[in-house]
Amino acid sequence: MKKNTTETKALLSVKELCTYLGIGQTKARELLSDPANGFTVRIGNRLYAHKAKLDQWLLNRIL
């Protein structure tokens, strides 16, 4: 059985987001708590980042 990596997952948890972006948990939670960013997905009380939308958001911030 293959292990899921951030490359194959659609949603990233807070810890996975930290690893993916190289940021701390406080900053990751701050980013995810803003619903206007377009990549935050809330399932129950948990926050996730939609990876494809996150990548697009990052490209828009860079350019």
PDB file of C-alpha atoms in Angstrom:
ATOM      1  CA  MET A   1       0.000   0.000   0.000  1.00  0.00           C
ATOM      2  CA  LYS A   2       1.342   3.427  -0.960  1.00  0.00           C
ATOM      3  CA  LYS A   3       1.741   6.115   1.647  1.00  0.00           C
ATOM      4  CA  ASN A   4      -0.015   9.404   0.860  1.00  0.00           C
ATOM      5  CA  THR A   5       2.364  12.279   0.312  1.00  0.00           C
ATOM      6  CA  THR A   6       1.621  15.970  -0.067  1.00  0.00           C
ATOM      7  CA  GLU A   7       2.016  15.530  -3.837  1.00  0.00           C
ATOM      8  CA  THR A   8      -0.932  13.135  -4.074  1.00  0.00           C
ATOM      9  CA  LYS A   9      -3.229  14.604  -1.425  1.00  0.00           C
ATOM     10  CA  ALA A  10      -5.910  17.168  -2.246  1.00  0.00           C
ATOM     11  CA  LEU A  11      -6.194  18.504   1.313  1.00  0.00           C
ATOM     12  CA  LEU A  12      -3.300  19.352   3.598  1.00  0.00           C
ATOM     13  CA  SER A  13      -3.584  19.339   7.391  1.00  0.00           C
ATOM     14  CA  VAL A  14      -1.978  22.084   9.462  1.00  0.00           C
ATOM     15  CA  LYS A  15       1.173  20.028  10.026  1.00  0.00           C
ATOM     16  CA  GLU A  16       1.407  19.094   6.343  1.00  0.00           C
ATOM     17  CA  LEU A  17       0.892  22.746   5.399  1.00  0.00           C
ATOM     18  CA  CYS A  18       3.752  23.709   7.714  1.00  0.00           C
ATOM     19  CA  THR A  19       6.047  21.196   6.049  1.00  0.00           C
ATOM     20  CA  TYR A  20       4.895  22.145   2.542  1.00  0.00           C
ATOM     21  CA  LEU A  21       5.443  25.885   3.040  1.00  0.00           C
ATOM     22  CA  GLY A  22       8.261  25.745   5.587  1.00  0.00           C
ATOM     23  CA  ILE A  23       6.365  27.819   8.154  1.00  0.00           C
ATOM     24  CA  GLY A  24       5.347  27.347  11.785  1.00  0.00           C
ATOM     25  CA  GLN A  25       1.981  26.171  13.062  1.00  0.00           C
ATOM     26  CA  THR A  26       0.986  29.619  14.327  1.00  0.00           C
ATOM     27  CA  LYS A  27       1.427  31.191  10.880  1.00  0.00           C
ATOM     28  CA  ALA A  28      -0.259  28.216   9.185  1.00  0.00           C
ATOM     29  CA  ARG A  29      -3.305  28.538  11.443  1.00  0.00           C
ATOM     30  CA  GLU A  30      -3.353  32.286  10.835  1.00  0.00           C
ATOM     31  CA  LEU A  31      -3.439  31.685   7.067  1.00  0.00           C
ATOM     32  CA  LEU A  32      -6.142  29.031   7.382  1.00  0.00           C
ATOM     33  CA  SER A  33      -8.331  31.140   9.666  1.00  0.00           C
ATOM     34  CA  ASP A  34      -8.867  33.716   6.897  1.00  0.00           C
ATOM     35  CA  PRO A  35     -11.788  32.434   4.772  1.00  0.00           C
ATOM     36  CA  ALA A  36     -11.118  35.070   2.090  1.00  0.00           C
ATOM     37  CA  ASN A  37      -7.943  33.290   0.942  1.00  0.00           C
ATOM     38  CA  GLY A  38      -9.938  30.741  -1.084  1.00  0.00           C
ATOM     39  CA  PHE A  39      -7.971  27.625  -0.145  1.00  0.00           C
ATOM     40  CA  THR A  40      -9.269  26.985   3.389  1.00  0.00           C
ATOM     41  CA  VAL A  41     -11.570  23.995   3.841  1.00  0.00           C
ATOM     42  CA  ARG A  42     -13.297  23.508   7.180  1.00  0.00           C
ATOM     43  CA  ILE A  43     -14.467  19.999   8.049  1.00  0.00           C
ATOM     44  CA  GLY A  44     -16.050  20.084  11.465  1.00  0.00           C
ATOM     45  CA  ASN A  45     -13.645  22.011  13.688  1.00  0.00           C
ATOM     46  CA  ARG A  46     -10.587  21.129  11.619  1.00  0.00           C
ATOM     47  CA  LEU A  47      -8.981  23.350   9.027  1.00  0.00           C
ATOM     48  CA  TYR A  48      -7.354  22.057   5.857  1.00  0.00           C
ATOM     49  CA  ALA A  49      -5.730  23.697   2.858  1.00  0.00           C
ATOM     50  CA  HIS A  50      -6.913  22.698  -0.625  1.00  0.00           C
ATOM     51  CA  LYS A  51      -3.533  22.113  -2.261  1.00  0.00           C
ATOM     52  CA  ALA A  52      -4.414  23.129  -5.838  1.00  0.00           C
ATOM     53  CA  LYS A  53      -6.068  26.351  -4.668  1.00  0.00           C
ATOM     54  CA  LEU A  54      -3.169  27.008  -2.296  1.00  0.00           C
ATOM     55  CA  ASP A  55      -0.696  26.665  -5.167  1.00  0.00           C
ATOM     56  CA  GLN A  56      -2.758  29.085  -7.261  1.00  0.00           C
ATOM     57  CA  TRP A  57      -2.977  31.539  -4.340  1.00  0.00           C
ATOM     58  CA  LEU A  58       0.801  31.394  -3.948  1.00  0.00           C
ATOM     59  CA  LEU A  59       1.344  32.082  -7.654  1.00  0.00           C
ATOM     60  CA  ASN A  60      -0.994  35.069  -7.475  1.00  0.00           C
ATOM     61  CA  ARG A  61       0.891  36.441  -4.451  1.00  0.00           C
ATOM     62  CA  ILE A  62       4.262  36.066  -6.185  1.00  0.00           C
ATOM     63  CA  LEU A  63       3.319  37.613  -9.532  1.00  0.00           C
TER      64      LEU A  63
END
